[in-house]
XYZ file of C-alpha atoms in Angstrom:
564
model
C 69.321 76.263 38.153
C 72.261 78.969 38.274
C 72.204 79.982 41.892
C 73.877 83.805 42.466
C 77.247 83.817 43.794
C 79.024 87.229 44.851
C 82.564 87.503 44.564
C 84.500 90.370 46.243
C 87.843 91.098 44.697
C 89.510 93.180 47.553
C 92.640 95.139 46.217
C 94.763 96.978 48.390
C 98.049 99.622 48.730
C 99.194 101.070 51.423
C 102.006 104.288 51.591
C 103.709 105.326 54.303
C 106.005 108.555 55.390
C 107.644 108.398 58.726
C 105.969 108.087 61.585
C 102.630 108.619 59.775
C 101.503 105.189 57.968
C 98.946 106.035 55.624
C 96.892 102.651 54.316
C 93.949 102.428 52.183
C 92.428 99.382 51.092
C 90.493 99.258 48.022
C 87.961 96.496 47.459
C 86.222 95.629 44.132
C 83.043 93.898 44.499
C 81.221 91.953 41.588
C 78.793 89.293 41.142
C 79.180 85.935 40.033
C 76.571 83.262 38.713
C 77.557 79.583 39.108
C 75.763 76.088 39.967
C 76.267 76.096 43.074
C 74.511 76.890 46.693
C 75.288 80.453 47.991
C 78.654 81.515 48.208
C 81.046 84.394 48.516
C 84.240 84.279 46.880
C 86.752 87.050 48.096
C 89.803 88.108 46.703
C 91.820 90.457 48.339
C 95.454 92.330 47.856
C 97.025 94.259 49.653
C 100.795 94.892 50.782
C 101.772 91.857 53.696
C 103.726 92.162 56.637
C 107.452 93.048 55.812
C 108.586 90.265 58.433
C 107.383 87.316 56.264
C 104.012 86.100 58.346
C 100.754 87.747 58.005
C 97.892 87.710 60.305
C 94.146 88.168 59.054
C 91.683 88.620 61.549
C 88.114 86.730 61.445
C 86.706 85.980 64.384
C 85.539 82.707 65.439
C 83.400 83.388 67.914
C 81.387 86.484 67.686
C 77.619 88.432 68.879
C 76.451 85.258 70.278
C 77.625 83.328 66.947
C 80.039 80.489 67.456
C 82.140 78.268 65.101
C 82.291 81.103 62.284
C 85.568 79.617 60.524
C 82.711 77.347 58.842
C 81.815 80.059 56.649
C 84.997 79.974 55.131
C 86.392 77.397 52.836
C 89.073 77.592 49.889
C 91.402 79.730 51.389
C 94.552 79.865 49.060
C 97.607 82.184 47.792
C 97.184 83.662 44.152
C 100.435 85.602 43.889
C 103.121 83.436 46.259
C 103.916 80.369 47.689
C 103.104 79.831 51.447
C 101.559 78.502 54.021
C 98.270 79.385 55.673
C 97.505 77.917 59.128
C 93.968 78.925 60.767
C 93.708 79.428 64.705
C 90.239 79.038 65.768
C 90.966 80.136 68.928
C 92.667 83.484 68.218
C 90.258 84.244 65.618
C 92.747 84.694 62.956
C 94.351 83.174 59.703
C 98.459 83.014 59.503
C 100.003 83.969 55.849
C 103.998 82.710 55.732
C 105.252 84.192 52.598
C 108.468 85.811 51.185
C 109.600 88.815 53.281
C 109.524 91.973 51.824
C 106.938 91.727 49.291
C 104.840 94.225 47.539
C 101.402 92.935 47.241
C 99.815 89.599 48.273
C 96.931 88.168 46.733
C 94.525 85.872 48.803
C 91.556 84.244 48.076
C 88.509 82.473 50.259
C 84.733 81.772 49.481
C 82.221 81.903 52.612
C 79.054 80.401 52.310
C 75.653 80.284 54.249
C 76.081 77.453 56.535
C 72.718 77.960 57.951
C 69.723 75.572 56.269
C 65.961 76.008 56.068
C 63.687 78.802 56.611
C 65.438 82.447 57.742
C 64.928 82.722 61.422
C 66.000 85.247 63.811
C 69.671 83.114 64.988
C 70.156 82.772 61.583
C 70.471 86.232 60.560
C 73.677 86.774 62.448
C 75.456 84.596 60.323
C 76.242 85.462 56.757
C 72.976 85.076 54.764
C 72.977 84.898 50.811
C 70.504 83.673 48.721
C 70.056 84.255 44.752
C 67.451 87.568 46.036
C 69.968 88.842 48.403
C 72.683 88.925 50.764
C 72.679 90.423 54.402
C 75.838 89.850 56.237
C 77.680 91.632 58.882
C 81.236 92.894 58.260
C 82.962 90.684 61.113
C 82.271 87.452 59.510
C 83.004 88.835 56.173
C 85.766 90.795 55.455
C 89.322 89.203 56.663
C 91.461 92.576 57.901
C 95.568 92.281 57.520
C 96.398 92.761 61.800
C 99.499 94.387 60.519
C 97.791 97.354 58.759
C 95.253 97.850 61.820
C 98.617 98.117 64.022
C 100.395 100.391 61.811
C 97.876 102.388 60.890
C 97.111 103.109 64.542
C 93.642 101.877 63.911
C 92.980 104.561 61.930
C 92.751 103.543 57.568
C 91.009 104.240 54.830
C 88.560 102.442 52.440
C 87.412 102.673 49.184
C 84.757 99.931 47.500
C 83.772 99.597 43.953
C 80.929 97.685 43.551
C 80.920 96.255 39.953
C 78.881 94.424 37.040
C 75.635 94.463 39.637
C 72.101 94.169 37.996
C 70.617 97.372 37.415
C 67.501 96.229 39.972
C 70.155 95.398 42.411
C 70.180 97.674 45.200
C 73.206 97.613 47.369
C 73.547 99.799 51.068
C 75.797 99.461 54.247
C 76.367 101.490 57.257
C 78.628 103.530 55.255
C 76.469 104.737 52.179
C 73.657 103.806 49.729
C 76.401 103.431 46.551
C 75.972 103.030 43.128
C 79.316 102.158 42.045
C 82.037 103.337 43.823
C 82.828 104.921 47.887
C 84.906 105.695 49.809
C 85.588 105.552 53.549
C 87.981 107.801 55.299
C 89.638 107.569 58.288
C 87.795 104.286 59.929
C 89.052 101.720 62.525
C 88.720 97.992 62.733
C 86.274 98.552 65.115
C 83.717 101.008 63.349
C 84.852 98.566 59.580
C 84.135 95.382 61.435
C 80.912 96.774 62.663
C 78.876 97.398 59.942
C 76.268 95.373 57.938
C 76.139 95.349 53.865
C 73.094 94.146 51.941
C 72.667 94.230 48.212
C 69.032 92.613 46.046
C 65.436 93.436 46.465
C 65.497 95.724 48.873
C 63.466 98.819 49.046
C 65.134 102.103 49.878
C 63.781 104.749 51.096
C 65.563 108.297 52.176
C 64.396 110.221 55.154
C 65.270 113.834 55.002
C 65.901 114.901 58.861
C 67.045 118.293 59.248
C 68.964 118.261 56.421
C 70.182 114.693 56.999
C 69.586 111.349 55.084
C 68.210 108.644 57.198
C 67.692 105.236 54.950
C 65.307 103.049 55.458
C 66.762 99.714 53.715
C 63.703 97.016 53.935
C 63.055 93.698 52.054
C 59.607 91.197 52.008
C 56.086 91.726 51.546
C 55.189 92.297 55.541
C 51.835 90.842 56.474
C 50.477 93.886 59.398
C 52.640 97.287 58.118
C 52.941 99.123 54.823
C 56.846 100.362 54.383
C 55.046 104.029 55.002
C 54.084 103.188 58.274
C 57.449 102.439 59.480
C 59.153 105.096 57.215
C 56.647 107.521 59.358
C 57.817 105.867 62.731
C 61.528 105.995 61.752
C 61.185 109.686 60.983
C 59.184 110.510 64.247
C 61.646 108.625 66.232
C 65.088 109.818 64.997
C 63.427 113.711 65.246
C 62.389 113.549 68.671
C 65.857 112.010 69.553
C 68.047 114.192 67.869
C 66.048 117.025 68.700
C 66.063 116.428 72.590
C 69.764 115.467 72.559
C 70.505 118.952 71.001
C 72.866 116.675 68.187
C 71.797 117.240 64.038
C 75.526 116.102 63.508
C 75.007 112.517 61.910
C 74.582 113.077 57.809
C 73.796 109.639 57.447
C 72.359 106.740 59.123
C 70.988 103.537 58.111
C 68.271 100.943 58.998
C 67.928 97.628 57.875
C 65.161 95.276 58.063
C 64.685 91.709 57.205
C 61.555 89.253 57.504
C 62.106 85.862 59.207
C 59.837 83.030 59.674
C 58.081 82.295 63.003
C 54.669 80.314 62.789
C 53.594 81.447 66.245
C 53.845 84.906 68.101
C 56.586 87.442 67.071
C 60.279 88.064 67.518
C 61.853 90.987 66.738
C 65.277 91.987 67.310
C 68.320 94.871 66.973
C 71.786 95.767 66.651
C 73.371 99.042 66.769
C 76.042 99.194 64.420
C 78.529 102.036 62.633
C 75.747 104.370 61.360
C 73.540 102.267 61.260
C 71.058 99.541 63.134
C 70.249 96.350 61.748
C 66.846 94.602 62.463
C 64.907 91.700 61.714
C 61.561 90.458 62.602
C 58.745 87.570 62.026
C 56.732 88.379 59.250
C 53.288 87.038 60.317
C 50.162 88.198 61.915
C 51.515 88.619 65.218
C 54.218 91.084 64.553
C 53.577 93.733 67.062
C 53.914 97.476 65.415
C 54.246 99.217 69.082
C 57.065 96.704 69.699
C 58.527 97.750 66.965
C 58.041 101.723 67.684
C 59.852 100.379 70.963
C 62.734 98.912 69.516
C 63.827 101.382 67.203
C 63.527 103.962 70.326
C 65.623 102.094 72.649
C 68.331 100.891 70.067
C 68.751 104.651 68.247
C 68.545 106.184 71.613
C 71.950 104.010 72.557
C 73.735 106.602 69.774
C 73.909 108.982 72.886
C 73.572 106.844 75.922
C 76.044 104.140 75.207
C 78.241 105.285 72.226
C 78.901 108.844 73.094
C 77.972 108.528 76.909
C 79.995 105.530 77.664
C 79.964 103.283 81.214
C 83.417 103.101 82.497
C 82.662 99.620 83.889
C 80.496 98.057 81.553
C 77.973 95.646 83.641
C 78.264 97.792 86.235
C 76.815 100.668 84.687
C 74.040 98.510 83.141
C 71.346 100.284 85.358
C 72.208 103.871 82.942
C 73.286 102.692 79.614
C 70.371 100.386 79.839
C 68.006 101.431 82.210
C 68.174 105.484 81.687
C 67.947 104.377 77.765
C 64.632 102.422 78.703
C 62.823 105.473 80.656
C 63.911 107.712 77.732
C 62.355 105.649 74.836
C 59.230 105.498 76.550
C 59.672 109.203 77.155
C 60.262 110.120 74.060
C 57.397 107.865 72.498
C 54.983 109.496 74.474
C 55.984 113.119 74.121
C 56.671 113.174 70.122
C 53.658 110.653 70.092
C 55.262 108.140 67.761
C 52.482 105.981 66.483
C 50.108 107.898 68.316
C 51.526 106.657 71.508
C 51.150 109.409 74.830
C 51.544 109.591 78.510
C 49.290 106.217 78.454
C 51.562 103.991 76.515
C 53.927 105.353 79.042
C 52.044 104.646 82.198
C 50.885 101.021 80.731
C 54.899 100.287 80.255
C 56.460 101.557 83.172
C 53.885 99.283 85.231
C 54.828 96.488 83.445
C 58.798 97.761 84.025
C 57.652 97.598 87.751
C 55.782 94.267 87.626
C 59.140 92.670 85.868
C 61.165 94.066 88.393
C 59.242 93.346 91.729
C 58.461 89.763 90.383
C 61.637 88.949 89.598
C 63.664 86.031 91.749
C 67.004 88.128 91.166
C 64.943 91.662 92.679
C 67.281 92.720 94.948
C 70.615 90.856 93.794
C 73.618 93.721 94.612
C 74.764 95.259 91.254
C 78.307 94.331 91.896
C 77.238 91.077 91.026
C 76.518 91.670 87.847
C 79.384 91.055 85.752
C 79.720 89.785 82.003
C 79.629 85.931 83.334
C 76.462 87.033 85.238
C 74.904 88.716 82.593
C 75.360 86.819 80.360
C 74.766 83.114 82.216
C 71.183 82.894 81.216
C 69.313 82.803 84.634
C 66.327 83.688 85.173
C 66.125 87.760 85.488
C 69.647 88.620 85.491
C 69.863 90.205 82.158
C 66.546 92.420 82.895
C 67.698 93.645 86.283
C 69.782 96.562 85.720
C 67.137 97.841 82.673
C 64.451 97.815 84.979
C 65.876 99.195 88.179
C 67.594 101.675 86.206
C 64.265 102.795 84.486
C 63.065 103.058 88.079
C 65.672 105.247 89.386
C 65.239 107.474 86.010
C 61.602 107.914 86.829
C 62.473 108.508 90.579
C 65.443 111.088 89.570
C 63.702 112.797 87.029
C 60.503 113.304 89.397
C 63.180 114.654 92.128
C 65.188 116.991 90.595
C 62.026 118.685 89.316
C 60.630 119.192 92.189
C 63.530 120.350 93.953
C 64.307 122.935 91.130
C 60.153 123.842 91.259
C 60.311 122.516 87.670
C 63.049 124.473 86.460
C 65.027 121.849 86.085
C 64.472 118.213 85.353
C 66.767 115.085 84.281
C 66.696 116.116 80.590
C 69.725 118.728 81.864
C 71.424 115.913 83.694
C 71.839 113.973 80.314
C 72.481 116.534 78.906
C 75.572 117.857 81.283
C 76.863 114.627 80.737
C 76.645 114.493 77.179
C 78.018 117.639 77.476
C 81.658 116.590 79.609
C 81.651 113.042 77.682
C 82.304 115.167 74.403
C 84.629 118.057 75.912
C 86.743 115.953 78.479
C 85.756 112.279 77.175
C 84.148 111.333 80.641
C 82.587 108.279 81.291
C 79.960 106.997 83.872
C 81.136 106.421 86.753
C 79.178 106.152 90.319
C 81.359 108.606 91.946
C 80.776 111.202 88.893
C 77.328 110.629 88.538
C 76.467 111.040 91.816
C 78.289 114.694 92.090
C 76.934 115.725 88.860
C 73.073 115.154 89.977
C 74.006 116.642 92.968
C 74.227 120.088 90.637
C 70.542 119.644 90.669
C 69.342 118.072 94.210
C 68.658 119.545 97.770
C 70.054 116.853 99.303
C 72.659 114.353 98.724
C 71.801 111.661 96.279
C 74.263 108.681 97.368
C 72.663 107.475 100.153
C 69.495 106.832 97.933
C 71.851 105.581 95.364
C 73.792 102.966 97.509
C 70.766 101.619 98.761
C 68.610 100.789 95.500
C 71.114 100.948 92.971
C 74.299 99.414 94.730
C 73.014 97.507 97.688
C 69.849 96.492 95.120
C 67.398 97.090 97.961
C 63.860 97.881 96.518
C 62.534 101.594 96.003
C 59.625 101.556 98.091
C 57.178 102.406 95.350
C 54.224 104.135 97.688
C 56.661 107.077 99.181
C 58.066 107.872 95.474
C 54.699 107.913 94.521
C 53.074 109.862 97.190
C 55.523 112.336 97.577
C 55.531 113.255 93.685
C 51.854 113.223 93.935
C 51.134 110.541 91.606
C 47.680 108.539 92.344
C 48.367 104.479 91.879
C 46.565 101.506 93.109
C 47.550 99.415 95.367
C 47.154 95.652 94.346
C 47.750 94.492 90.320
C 48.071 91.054 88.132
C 50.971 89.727 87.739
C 52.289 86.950 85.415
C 51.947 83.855 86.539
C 52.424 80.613 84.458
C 51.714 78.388 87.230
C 53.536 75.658 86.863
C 57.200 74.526 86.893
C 58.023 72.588 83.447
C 60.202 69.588 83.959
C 63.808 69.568 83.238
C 62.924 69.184 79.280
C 60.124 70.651 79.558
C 58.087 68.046 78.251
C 55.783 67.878 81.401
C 54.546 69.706 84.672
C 56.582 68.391 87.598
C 54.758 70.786 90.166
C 51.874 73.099 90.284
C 49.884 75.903 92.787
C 46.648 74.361 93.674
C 46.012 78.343 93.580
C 47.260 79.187 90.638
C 44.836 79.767 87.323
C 46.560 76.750 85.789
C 45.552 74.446 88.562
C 41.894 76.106 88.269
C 41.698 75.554 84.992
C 42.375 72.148 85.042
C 45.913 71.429 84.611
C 47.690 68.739 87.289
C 51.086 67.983 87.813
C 52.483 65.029 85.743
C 50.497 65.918 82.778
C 52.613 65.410 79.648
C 52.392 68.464 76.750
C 51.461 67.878 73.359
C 51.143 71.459 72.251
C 52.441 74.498 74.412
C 51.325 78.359 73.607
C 52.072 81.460 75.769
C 53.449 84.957 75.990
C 56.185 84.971 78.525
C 55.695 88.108 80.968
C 52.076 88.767 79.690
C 48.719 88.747 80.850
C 47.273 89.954 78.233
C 47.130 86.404 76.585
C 45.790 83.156 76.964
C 48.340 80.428 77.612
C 46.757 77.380 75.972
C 47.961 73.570 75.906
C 47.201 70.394 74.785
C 48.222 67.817 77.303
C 48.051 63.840 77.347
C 46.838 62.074 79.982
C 45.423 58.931 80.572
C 46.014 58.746 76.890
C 43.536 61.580 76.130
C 44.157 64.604 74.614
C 42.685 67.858 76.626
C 43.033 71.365 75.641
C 43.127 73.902 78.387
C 43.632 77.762 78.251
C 43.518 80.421 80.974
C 45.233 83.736 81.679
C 48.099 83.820 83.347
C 48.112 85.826 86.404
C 47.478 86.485 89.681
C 47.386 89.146 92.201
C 48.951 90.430 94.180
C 50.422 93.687 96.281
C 52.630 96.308 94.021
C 51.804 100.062 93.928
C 50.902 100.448 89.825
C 50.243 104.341 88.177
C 46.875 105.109 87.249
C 46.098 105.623 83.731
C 44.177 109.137 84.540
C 44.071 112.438 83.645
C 46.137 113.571 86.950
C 49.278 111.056 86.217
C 48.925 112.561 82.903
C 49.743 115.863 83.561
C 52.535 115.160 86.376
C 54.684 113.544 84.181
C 54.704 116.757 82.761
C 56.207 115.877 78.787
């Protein structure tokens, strides 16, 4: 059976005057129908490095993704002789040709190295398949390092997408085209962070104030109708732009892919050039409201994260992360996307609380948290600064209106820094933040601030509470598995003889046969089969237990303090 292979035939020129280099690249992409298993061929020209060596960038090792040279096979010279040397390492391919040239032609195919059923890993490598093809710019498109130099990161783009099926529908972060675009005046970064899909995929425009917003989705989806999340999208992006005073963006585009997951739900985002590219499982499970969550906390990172940016990464975490997690469920419950209110809010910002006051890394100091940290996969790490920092939000926002008598709240704060991040391209910094909430406190905020936020000391939830006037109780449930899994997890090697597992009749040493939970959630039944004694028993019980952490009440009162 002929399998659908896409060839890109990437032509480019560049001209220069002076001291201003202008390049444009020009890219011609077709399909191409062959026995064979999913493949990209791509054929690019454009004018090499004058110096007789030329360096094409394609990373390695990239979002998580490793070993990304696989993708790419056949590399060759069409127009000269030379040599072409890969370096894994450096993420880059060497060209040694004839100094001086005009134009040299190079060709490569990439194919989908990933097997089986479409699953969330999966879909950030490159994905094609006779329907479609989702893949992300990075692992892609090979860039000349010259022209990015030269150019001082600053080139243009034109693509004409050719001899497509008239059912074919192609989009990217950069336009829904038909057969030719352009884009002006982009960088390696903003080029090499896009995503470009092309087959059965629906699209469908969102007029926003005058702006297009498209919704790019693919797969029959088991719990939604596309209309549903068209509505959400709409909802979401409004309340956004509208609160961040910022109708500026003429286009943006979301993606969406199914994957395969037999039990519970995944779901997952990145923000990209214009654009944010999702997948998620396509069963019963899928969760809508985590969906309406996601798109709020990824979109909401166009503002706090891409124009408001941390001047120390990790250690800014608690606002690019945690401000961006008390404002989507702050702007869920005001626009009421979904039909979500001040309850969805209450109901998250406990469990924001429970995550954070249960966590073994609770008070860790945040000038431990640095990329190695962050990203070393223990336990809690990566959670920390979104939940403390949602924390602080709640306690800032509560503080400055009250000491403005409601004037004021910390919509203005984001706003003045939105505000000197555009006009003087300032960045988050402790020292600046802390003088610019000042602008709107009685008192001085850094003490406060080095305490929780540096230091990583824990708010004391009952005076924030009480002194804002919100009503809570006192004790709640907590997650609690129960249980310690062995080192492969194939077993219990310890248990709490007071723990709902124990009660329910699981012992340590009992080997698994089947294992099903929600992590973090008591809303859930774990349930197992485990051997023992060469009998299989099935046990199930909720995982929790209680224990002493302040929690808002879901009431009428809490309602109307939080004041949306």
């Amino acid at each position: 059976m002929n399998r659908l292979i896409i060839a890109f035939i990437i032509c480019g020129f560049l001209s220069s005057c002076n001291k201003s280099p202008n390049y444009n690249i020009n890219y011609v992409v077709s399909p191409v129908y062959e026995e064979t298993s999913n493949l990209l061929k791509v054929k690019t020209s454009f004018q090499p490095n004058a110096i007789g060596e030329t360096i094409l960038l394609f990373q390695d090792e990239a979002w998580g993704q490793d070993s990304l040279h696989n993708v790419i096979k056949d590399v060759k010279l069409i127009s000269e002789k030379g040599e072409i040397k890969a370096n894994r390492d450096s993420g880059w391919y060497s060209i040694k040709h004839p100094k001086n040239l005009d134009i040299l032609e190079v060709e490569y195919t990439i194919k989908q190295d990933s097997e089986g059923e479409l699953t969330t890993w999966d879909t950030y490598r490159p994905i094609i398949q006779k329907e479609y093809f989702h893949l992300f710019s990075h692992n892609f498109f090979m860039l000349p390092k010259h022209i990015i130099k030269d150019s001082e990161d600053n080139f243009n783009v034109s693509i004409k997408w050719k001899d497509f099926p008239k059912d074919y529908h192609l989009a990217n972060s950069f336009a829904i085209p038909k057969e030719y675009q352009e884009i002006e005046n982009t960088s390696e970064e903003e080029f090499h962070t896009a995503v470009f899909v092309g087959g059965d995929f629906r699209v469908h425009n969102i007029d926003v104030n005058n702006n297009n917003i498209a919704f790019i989705i693919r797969g029959n989806w088991e719990v939604f109708k596309d209309s549903t999340m068209v509505d959400i999208l709409k909802s979401t992006v409004s309340a956004q732009r509208d609160f961040w005073q910022d109708h500026s963006q003429d286009y943006f585009a979301v993606t969406m892919i199914p994957t395969v997951q037999e039990r519970g739900s995944s779901f997952q985002g990145s923000g990209l050039t214009n654009s944010f590219a999702t997948n998620a499982s396509n069963n019963k499970y899928l969760d809508i409201e985590g969906l309406v969550y996601l798109f709020n906390h990824e979109l909401q990172h166009n503002w706090t994260g891409h124009v408001i940016k941390n001047d120390d990464e990790e250690k800014q975490y608690w606002f690019s992360e945690g401000f961006t997690e008390y404002y989507t469920l702050k702007n869920i419950a005001k626009a009421k996307i979904y039909d979500l209110d001040e309850s969805y809010f209450i109901k998250k910002f406990n469990e924001f609380v429970r995550e954070l006051y249960t966590s073994p890394v609770k008070e860790m100091p945040n000038s431990e948290l640095t990329y190695e940290t962050f990203w070393s996969g223990k336990e809690g790490v990566q959670k920390l600064p979104y939940r403390r920092g949602a924390i602080f939000a709640f306690y800032l926002d509560n503080k400055i209106r009250k000491d403005t008598n409601g004037e004021k709240s910390l919509d203005d704060l984001l706003l003045n820094f939105k505000e000197d991040a555009l006009k003087n391209d300032q960045k988050i910094n402790h020292d600046y933040f802390i003088k610019t909430a000042n602008k709107y406190l009685k008192e001085d905020l850094k003490s406060f601030f080095d305490k929780h936020v540096e230091d990583g000391q824990l708010f004391s939830l009952e005076e924030i509470y009480k002194a804002f006037d919100f009503e809570f109780d006192s004790k709640t449930k907590a997650y609690d598995l129960g249980f310690d899994f062995s080192e492969d997890r194939s077993s219990i090697s310890s248990i709490d003889i007071n723990s709902e597992a124990y009660k329910s009749g699981l012992r340590k040493g009992d080997v698994f046969k089947s294992i099903s939970y929600y992590h973090n959630s008591t809303d859930y039944k774990a349930e197992f089969i485990v051997l023992r004694n060469k009998k299989e028993i099935e046990i199930s019980y909720y995982p929790a237990k209680e224990i002493d952490l302040p929690q808002l009440k879901d009431n009428i009162h809490n309602k109307s303090r939080l004041d949306f």
